[in-house]
């Protein structure tokens, strides 16, 4: 129940990283990977990154064992996790416990890009009850009803056009 806010994180603000062998490009949007910190500000400890893995290459990173981890495949095909589970565009994957995330791009990519493109997401579980309706996610039904009322009455704020389209 915090005041609404908006963060404009343009491409030039995202932290651009590369794997040690140069076969993966990581755009760190929020949170941390190793000692690197992304520009996004979050309420709870989370990590959000866009990862591009060259065909037939592997991306591997340490991950806090206390965090959940998941990936959403934006384009391409590959394999993930210790069991090499196959993944393709549109798949969402929840990684099991552990302190490493491993993703391998297939040698042949049937996507508009020659790379495996994915969002890597995760964070510290907050162990709160979840109640959702449409785009709203709260803890209880009464909080959802309040959120809908707040939205319909304009109390959730607005995004200035200058932040949407630049100054």
PDB file of C-alpha atoms in Angstrom:
ATOM      1  CA  UNK A   1       0.000   0.000   0.000  1.00  0.00           C
ATOM      2  CA  UNK A   2       2.565   2.503  -1.185  1.00  0.00           C
ATOM      3  CA  UNK A   3       2.020   5.587  -3.319  1.00  0.00           C
ATOM      4  CA  UNK A   4       2.190   4.864  -7.062  1.00  0.00           C
ATOM      5  CA  UNK A   5       5.399   5.706  -8.878  1.00  0.00           C
ATOM      6  CA  UNK A   6       6.868   5.315 -12.306  1.00  0.00           C
ATOM      7  CA  UNK A   7      10.448   4.597 -13.344  1.00  0.00           C
ATOM      8  CA  UNK A   8      11.594   5.343 -16.839  1.00  0.00           C
ATOM      9  CA  UNK A   9      14.564   3.078 -17.525  1.00  0.00           C
ATOM     10  CA  UNK A  10      15.722   3.827 -21.043  1.00  0.00           C
ATOM     11  CA  UNK A  11      18.184   1.630 -22.929  1.00  0.00           C
ATOM     12  CA  UNK A  12      21.072   3.954 -22.143  1.00  0.00           C
ATOM     13  CA  UNK A  13      20.436   3.553 -18.382  1.00  0.00           C
ATOM     14  CA  UNK A  14      20.404  -0.272 -18.356  1.00  0.00           C
ATOM     15  CA  UNK A  15      23.691  -1.809 -17.183  1.00  0.00           C
ATOM     16  CA  UNK A  16      25.227  -3.697 -20.114  1.00  0.00           C
ATOM     17  CA  UNK A  17      27.378  -6.711 -19.177  1.00  0.00           C
ATOM     18  CA  UNK A  18      28.987  -9.596 -21.063  1.00  0.00           C
ATOM     19  CA  UNK A  19      29.890 -13.114 -20.024  1.00  0.00           C
ATOM     20  CA  UNK A  20      33.608 -13.764 -19.542  1.00  0.00           C
ATOM     21  CA  UNK A  21      33.803 -15.559 -22.911  1.00  0.00           C
ATOM     22  CA  UNK A  22      31.720 -12.913 -24.719  1.00  0.00           C
ATOM     23  CA  UNK A  23      28.967 -15.327 -25.811  1.00  0.00           C
ATOM     24  CA  UNK A  24      26.225 -13.747 -23.686  1.00  0.00           C
ATOM     25  CA  UNK A  25      25.106 -10.141 -23.359  1.00  0.00           C
ATOM     26  CA  UNK A  26      23.245  -9.237 -20.172  1.00  0.00           C
ATOM     27  CA  UNK A  27      21.122  -6.109 -19.816  1.00  0.00           C
ATOM     28  CA  UNK A  28      20.713  -5.731 -16.054  1.00  0.00           C
ATOM     29  CA  UNK A  29      17.491  -3.790 -15.506  1.00  0.00           C
ATOM     30  CA  UNK A  30      17.026  -4.093 -11.732  1.00  0.00           C
ATOM     31  CA  UNK A  31      18.642  -5.850  -8.813  1.00  0.00           C
ATOM     32  CA  UNK A  32      22.058  -7.397  -8.868  1.00  0.00           C
ATOM     33  CA  UNK A  33      24.072 -10.076 -10.613  1.00  0.00           C
ATOM     34  CA  UNK A  34      27.271 -10.750  -8.715  1.00  0.00           C
ATOM     35  CA  UNK A  35      28.751  -7.370  -7.818  1.00  0.00           C
ATOM     36  CA  UNK A  36      26.832  -5.494 -10.536  1.00  0.00           C
ATOM     37  CA  UNK A  37      23.727  -3.433  -9.755  1.00  0.00           C
ATOM     38  CA  UNK A  38      20.994  -2.488 -12.245  1.00  0.00           C
ATOM     39  CA  UNK A  39      19.345   0.956 -12.281  1.00  0.00           C
ATOM     40  CA  UNK A  40      15.804  -0.134 -11.328  1.00  0.00           C
ATOM     41  CA  UNK A  41      14.609   0.552  -7.790  1.00  0.00           C
ATOM     42  CA  UNK A  42      12.416  -2.152  -6.229  1.00  0.00           C
ATOM     43  CA  UNK A  43      10.466  -2.538  -2.995  1.00  0.00           C
ATOM     44  CA  UNK A  44      11.747  -6.048  -2.313  1.00  0.00           C
ATOM     45  CA  UNK A  45      15.041  -7.660  -3.393  1.00  0.00           C
ATOM     46  CA  UNK A  46      14.579  -8.811  -6.995  1.00  0.00           C
ATOM     47  CA  UNK A  47      16.673  -9.194 -10.143  1.00  0.00           C
ATOM     48  CA  UNK A  48      15.445  -8.493 -13.683  1.00  0.00           C
ATOM     49  CA  UNK A  49      17.737  -9.013 -16.691  1.00  0.00           C
ATOM     50  CA  UNK A  50      17.400  -9.443 -20.455  1.00  0.00           C
ATOM     51  CA  UNK A  51      19.933 -12.076 -21.535  1.00  0.00           C
ATOM     52  CA  UNK A  52      21.033 -12.789 -25.136  1.00  0.00           C
ATOM     53  CA  UNK A  53      22.956 -16.044 -25.592  1.00  0.00           C
ATOM     54  CA  UNK A  54      24.848 -16.776 -28.827  1.00  0.00           C
ATOM     55  CA  UNK A  55      23.844 -19.979 -30.639  1.00  0.00           C
ATOM     56  CA  UNK A  56      25.552 -23.071 -29.182  1.00  0.00           C
ATOM     57  CA  UNK A  57      26.808 -21.142 -26.150  1.00  0.00           C
ATOM     58  CA  UNK A  58      26.032 -21.368 -22.447  1.00  0.00           C
ATOM     59  CA  UNK A  59      25.188 -18.613 -19.972  1.00  0.00           C
ATOM     60  CA  UNK A  60      25.844 -19.472 -16.351  1.00  0.00           C
ATOM     61  CA  UNK A  61      25.577 -17.140 -13.373  1.00  0.00           C
ATOM     62  CA  UNK A  62      25.593 -17.387  -9.624  1.00  0.00           C
ATOM     63  CA  UNK A  63      22.208 -16.765  -8.044  1.00  0.00           C
ATOM     64  CA  UNK A  64      21.306 -16.148  -4.399  1.00  0.00           C
ATOM     65  CA  UNK A  65      20.125 -19.479  -2.989  1.00  0.00           C
ATOM     66  CA  UNK A  66      17.420 -17.606  -1.032  1.00  0.00           C
ATOM     67  CA  UNK A  67      15.890 -16.219  -4.276  1.00  0.00           C
ATOM     68  CA  UNK A  68      13.328 -17.758  -6.574  1.00  0.00           C
ATOM     69  CA  UNK A  69      14.401 -17.833 -10.224  1.00  0.00           C
ATOM     70  CA  UNK A  70      12.476 -18.001 -13.473  1.00  0.00           C
ATOM     71  CA  UNK A  71      13.021 -17.255 -17.144  1.00  0.00           C
ATOM     72  CA  UNK A  72      10.684 -16.286 -19.959  1.00  0.00           C
ATOM     73  CA  UNK A  73      11.903 -17.137 -23.467  1.00  0.00           C
ATOM     74  CA  UNK A  74      11.452 -14.156 -25.785  1.00  0.00           C
ATOM     75  CA  UNK A  75      12.950 -15.799 -28.906  1.00  0.00           C
ATOM     76  CA  UNK A  76      14.930 -18.872 -29.864  1.00  0.00           C
ATOM     77  CA  UNK A  77      15.404 -22.330 -28.417  1.00  0.00           C
ATOM     78  CA  UNK A  78      17.697 -23.840 -25.838  1.00  0.00           C
ATOM     79  CA  UNK A  79      18.030 -25.903 -22.688  1.00  0.00           C
ATOM     80  CA  UNK A  80      17.940 -24.849 -19.047  1.00  0.00           C
ATOM     81  CA  UNK A  81      18.852 -26.098 -15.626  1.00  0.00           C
ATOM     82  CA  UNK A  82      20.792 -29.084 -14.408  1.00  0.00           C
ATOM     83  CA  UNK A  83      18.421 -31.460 -16.253  1.00  0.00           C
ATOM     84  CA  UNK A  84      18.826 -29.658 -19.632  1.00  0.00           C
ATOM     85  CA  UNK A  85      15.071 -29.129 -20.038  1.00  0.00           C
ATOM     86  CA  UNK A  86      14.207 -27.943 -23.584  1.00  0.00           C
ATOM     87  CA  UNK A  87      12.755 -24.426 -23.939  1.00  0.00           C
ATOM     88  CA  UNK A  88      11.445 -22.357 -26.845  1.00  0.00           C
ATOM     89  CA  UNK A  89       9.882 -18.971 -27.513  1.00  0.00           C
ATOM     90  CA  UNK A  90       6.927 -18.285 -25.219  1.00  0.00           C
ATOM     91  CA  UNK A  91       7.982 -20.770 -22.537  1.00  0.00           C
ATOM     92  CA  UNK A  92       8.206 -19.798 -18.888  1.00  0.00           C
ATOM     93  CA  UNK A  93      10.552 -21.791 -16.684  1.00  0.00           C
ATOM     94  CA  UNK A  94      10.751 -21.907 -12.906  1.00  0.00           C
ATOM     95  CA  UNK A  95      14.173 -23.029 -11.720  1.00  0.00           C
ATOM     96  CA  UNK A  96      14.444 -25.281  -8.680  1.00  0.00           C
ATOM     97  CA  UNK A  97      16.571 -24.601  -5.613  1.00  0.00           C
ATOM     98  CA  UNK A  98      20.233 -23.835  -6.078  1.00  0.00           C
ATOM     99  CA  UNK A  99      22.784 -21.081  -6.336  1.00  0.00           C
ATOM    100  CA  UNK A 100      23.428 -21.224 -10.097  1.00  0.00           C
ATOM    101  CA  UNK A 101      21.296 -20.511 -13.155  1.00  0.00           C
ATOM    102  CA  UNK A 102      22.371 -22.261 -16.371  1.00  0.00           C
ATOM    103  CA  UNK A 103      20.967 -21.630 -19.850  1.00  0.00           C
ATOM    104  CA  UNK A 104      22.294 -23.073 -23.137  1.00  0.00           C
ATOM    105  CA  UNK A 105      21.284 -21.856 -26.600  1.00  0.00           C
ATOM    106  CA  UNK A 106      20.729 -24.494 -29.271  1.00  0.00           C
ATOM    107  CA  UNK A 107      23.243 -24.552 -32.118  1.00  0.00           C
ATOM    108  CA  UNK A 108      20.444 -23.844 -34.625  1.00  0.00           C
ATOM    109  CA  UNK A 109      18.028 -20.982 -33.928  1.00  0.00           C
ATOM    110  CA  UNK A 110      14.715 -20.700 -35.811  1.00  0.00           C
ATOM    111  CA  UNK A 111      14.003 -17.164 -34.654  1.00  0.00           C
ATOM    112  CA  UNK A 112      14.351 -13.711 -36.184  1.00  0.00           C
ATOM    113  CA  UNK A 113      17.508 -13.402 -34.106  1.00  0.00           C
ATOM    114  CA  UNK A 114      20.456 -15.828 -34.206  1.00  0.00           C
ATOM    115  CA  UNK A 115      20.474 -15.848 -30.379  1.00  0.00           C
ATOM    116  CA  UNK A 116      18.406 -17.213 -27.509  1.00  0.00           C
ATOM    117  CA  UNK A 117      16.687 -14.161 -25.954  1.00  0.00           C
ATOM    118  CA  UNK A 118      15.164 -14.368 -22.480  1.00  0.00           C
ATOM    119  CA  UNK A 119      14.078 -12.433 -19.430  1.00  0.00           C
ATOM    120  CA  UNK A 120      15.716 -13.719 -16.256  1.00  0.00           C
ATOM    121  CA  UNK A 121      13.694 -12.840 -13.168  1.00  0.00           C
ATOM    122  CA  UNK A 122      13.776 -13.697  -9.519  1.00  0.00           C
ATOM    123  CA  UNK A 123      13.748 -12.447  -6.019  1.00  0.00           C
ATOM    124  CA  UNK A 124      13.475 -13.033  -2.362  1.00  0.00           C
ATOM    125  CA  UNK A 125      10.123 -14.703  -1.559  1.00  0.00           C
ATOM    126  CA  UNK A 126       7.949 -12.400   0.538  1.00  0.00           C
ATOM    127  CA  UNK A 127       5.593 -15.184   1.652  1.00  0.00           C
ATOM    128  CA  UNK A 128       2.468 -13.030   1.372  1.00  0.00           C
ATOM    129  CA  UNK A 129      -0.989 -14.276   0.393  1.00  0.00           C
ATOM    130  CA  UNK A 130      -1.883 -13.478  -3.233  1.00  0.00           C
ATOM    131  CA  UNK A 131      -5.263 -12.373  -4.551  1.00  0.00           C
ATOM    132  CA  UNK A 132      -5.435 -11.259  -8.177  1.00  0.00           C
ATOM    133  CA  UNK A 133      -8.055  -9.849 -10.495  1.00  0.00           C
ATOM    134  CA  UNK A 134      -7.165  -8.616 -13.973  1.00  0.00           C
ATOM    135  CA  UNK A 135      -4.002  -6.521 -13.757  1.00  0.00           C
ATOM    136  CA  UNK A 136      -4.340  -6.089  -9.986  1.00  0.00           C
ATOM    137  CA  UNK A 137      -2.458  -8.247  -7.500  1.00  0.00           C
ATOM    138  CA  UNK A 138      -3.012  -7.664  -3.797  1.00  0.00           C
ATOM    139  CA  UNK A 139      -3.246  -9.754  -0.634  1.00  0.00           C
ATOM    140  CA  UNK A 140      -7.025  -9.892  -0.110  1.00  0.00           C
ATOM    141  CA  UNK A 141     -10.298  -9.489  -1.984  1.00  0.00           C
ATOM    142  CA  UNK A 142     -11.055  -6.250  -0.113  1.00  0.00           C
ATOM    143  CA  UNK A 143      -7.658  -4.829  -1.188  1.00  0.00           C
ATOM    144  CA  UNK A 144      -8.477  -5.721  -4.821  1.00  0.00           C
ATOM    145  CA  UNK A 145     -11.824  -3.926  -4.580  1.00  0.00           C
ATOM    146  CA  UNK A 146     -10.056  -0.881  -3.122  1.00  0.00           C
ATOM    147  CA  UNK A 147      -7.431  -0.977  -5.903  1.00  0.00           C
ATOM    148  CA  UNK A 148     -10.137  -1.090  -8.592  1.00  0.00           C
ATOM    149  CA  UNK A 149     -11.940   1.820  -6.962  1.00  0.00           C
ATOM    150  CA  UNK A 150      -8.667   3.780  -6.674  1.00  0.00           C
ATOM    151  CA  UNK A 151      -7.871   3.104 -10.335  1.00  0.00           C
ATOM    152  CA  UNK A 152     -11.321   4.095 -11.565  1.00  0.00           C
ATOM    153  CA  UNK A 153     -11.246   7.330  -9.566  1.00  0.00           C
ATOM    154  CA  UNK A 154      -7.744   8.301 -10.772  1.00  0.00           C
ATOM    155  CA  UNK A 155      -6.063   7.951  -7.364  1.00  0.00           C
ATOM    156  CA  UNK A 156      -3.294   5.721  -8.778  1.00  0.00           C
ATOM    157  CA  UNK A 157      -1.587   8.718 -10.323  1.00  0.00           C
ATOM    158  CA  UNK A 158      -0.605   9.334 -13.894  1.00  0.00           C
ATOM    159  CA  UNK A 159       2.513   9.105 -15.989  1.00  0.00           C
ATOM    160  CA  UNK A 160       3.576  12.503 -17.375  1.00  0.00           C
ATOM    161  CA  UNK A 161       3.969  12.473 -21.152  1.00  0.00           C
ATOM    162  CA  UNK A 162       7.555  13.732 -20.772  1.00  0.00           C
ATOM    163  CA  UNK A 163       8.457  10.461 -19.003  1.00  0.00           C
ATOM    164  CA  UNK A 164       6.731   8.362 -21.648  1.00  0.00           C
ATOM    165  CA  UNK A 165       8.121  10.104 -24.691  1.00  0.00           C
ATOM    166  CA  UNK A 166      11.243  11.896 -23.399  1.00  0.00           C
ATOM    167  CA  UNK A 167      11.754  15.587 -22.759  1.00  0.00           C
TER     168      UNK A 167
END
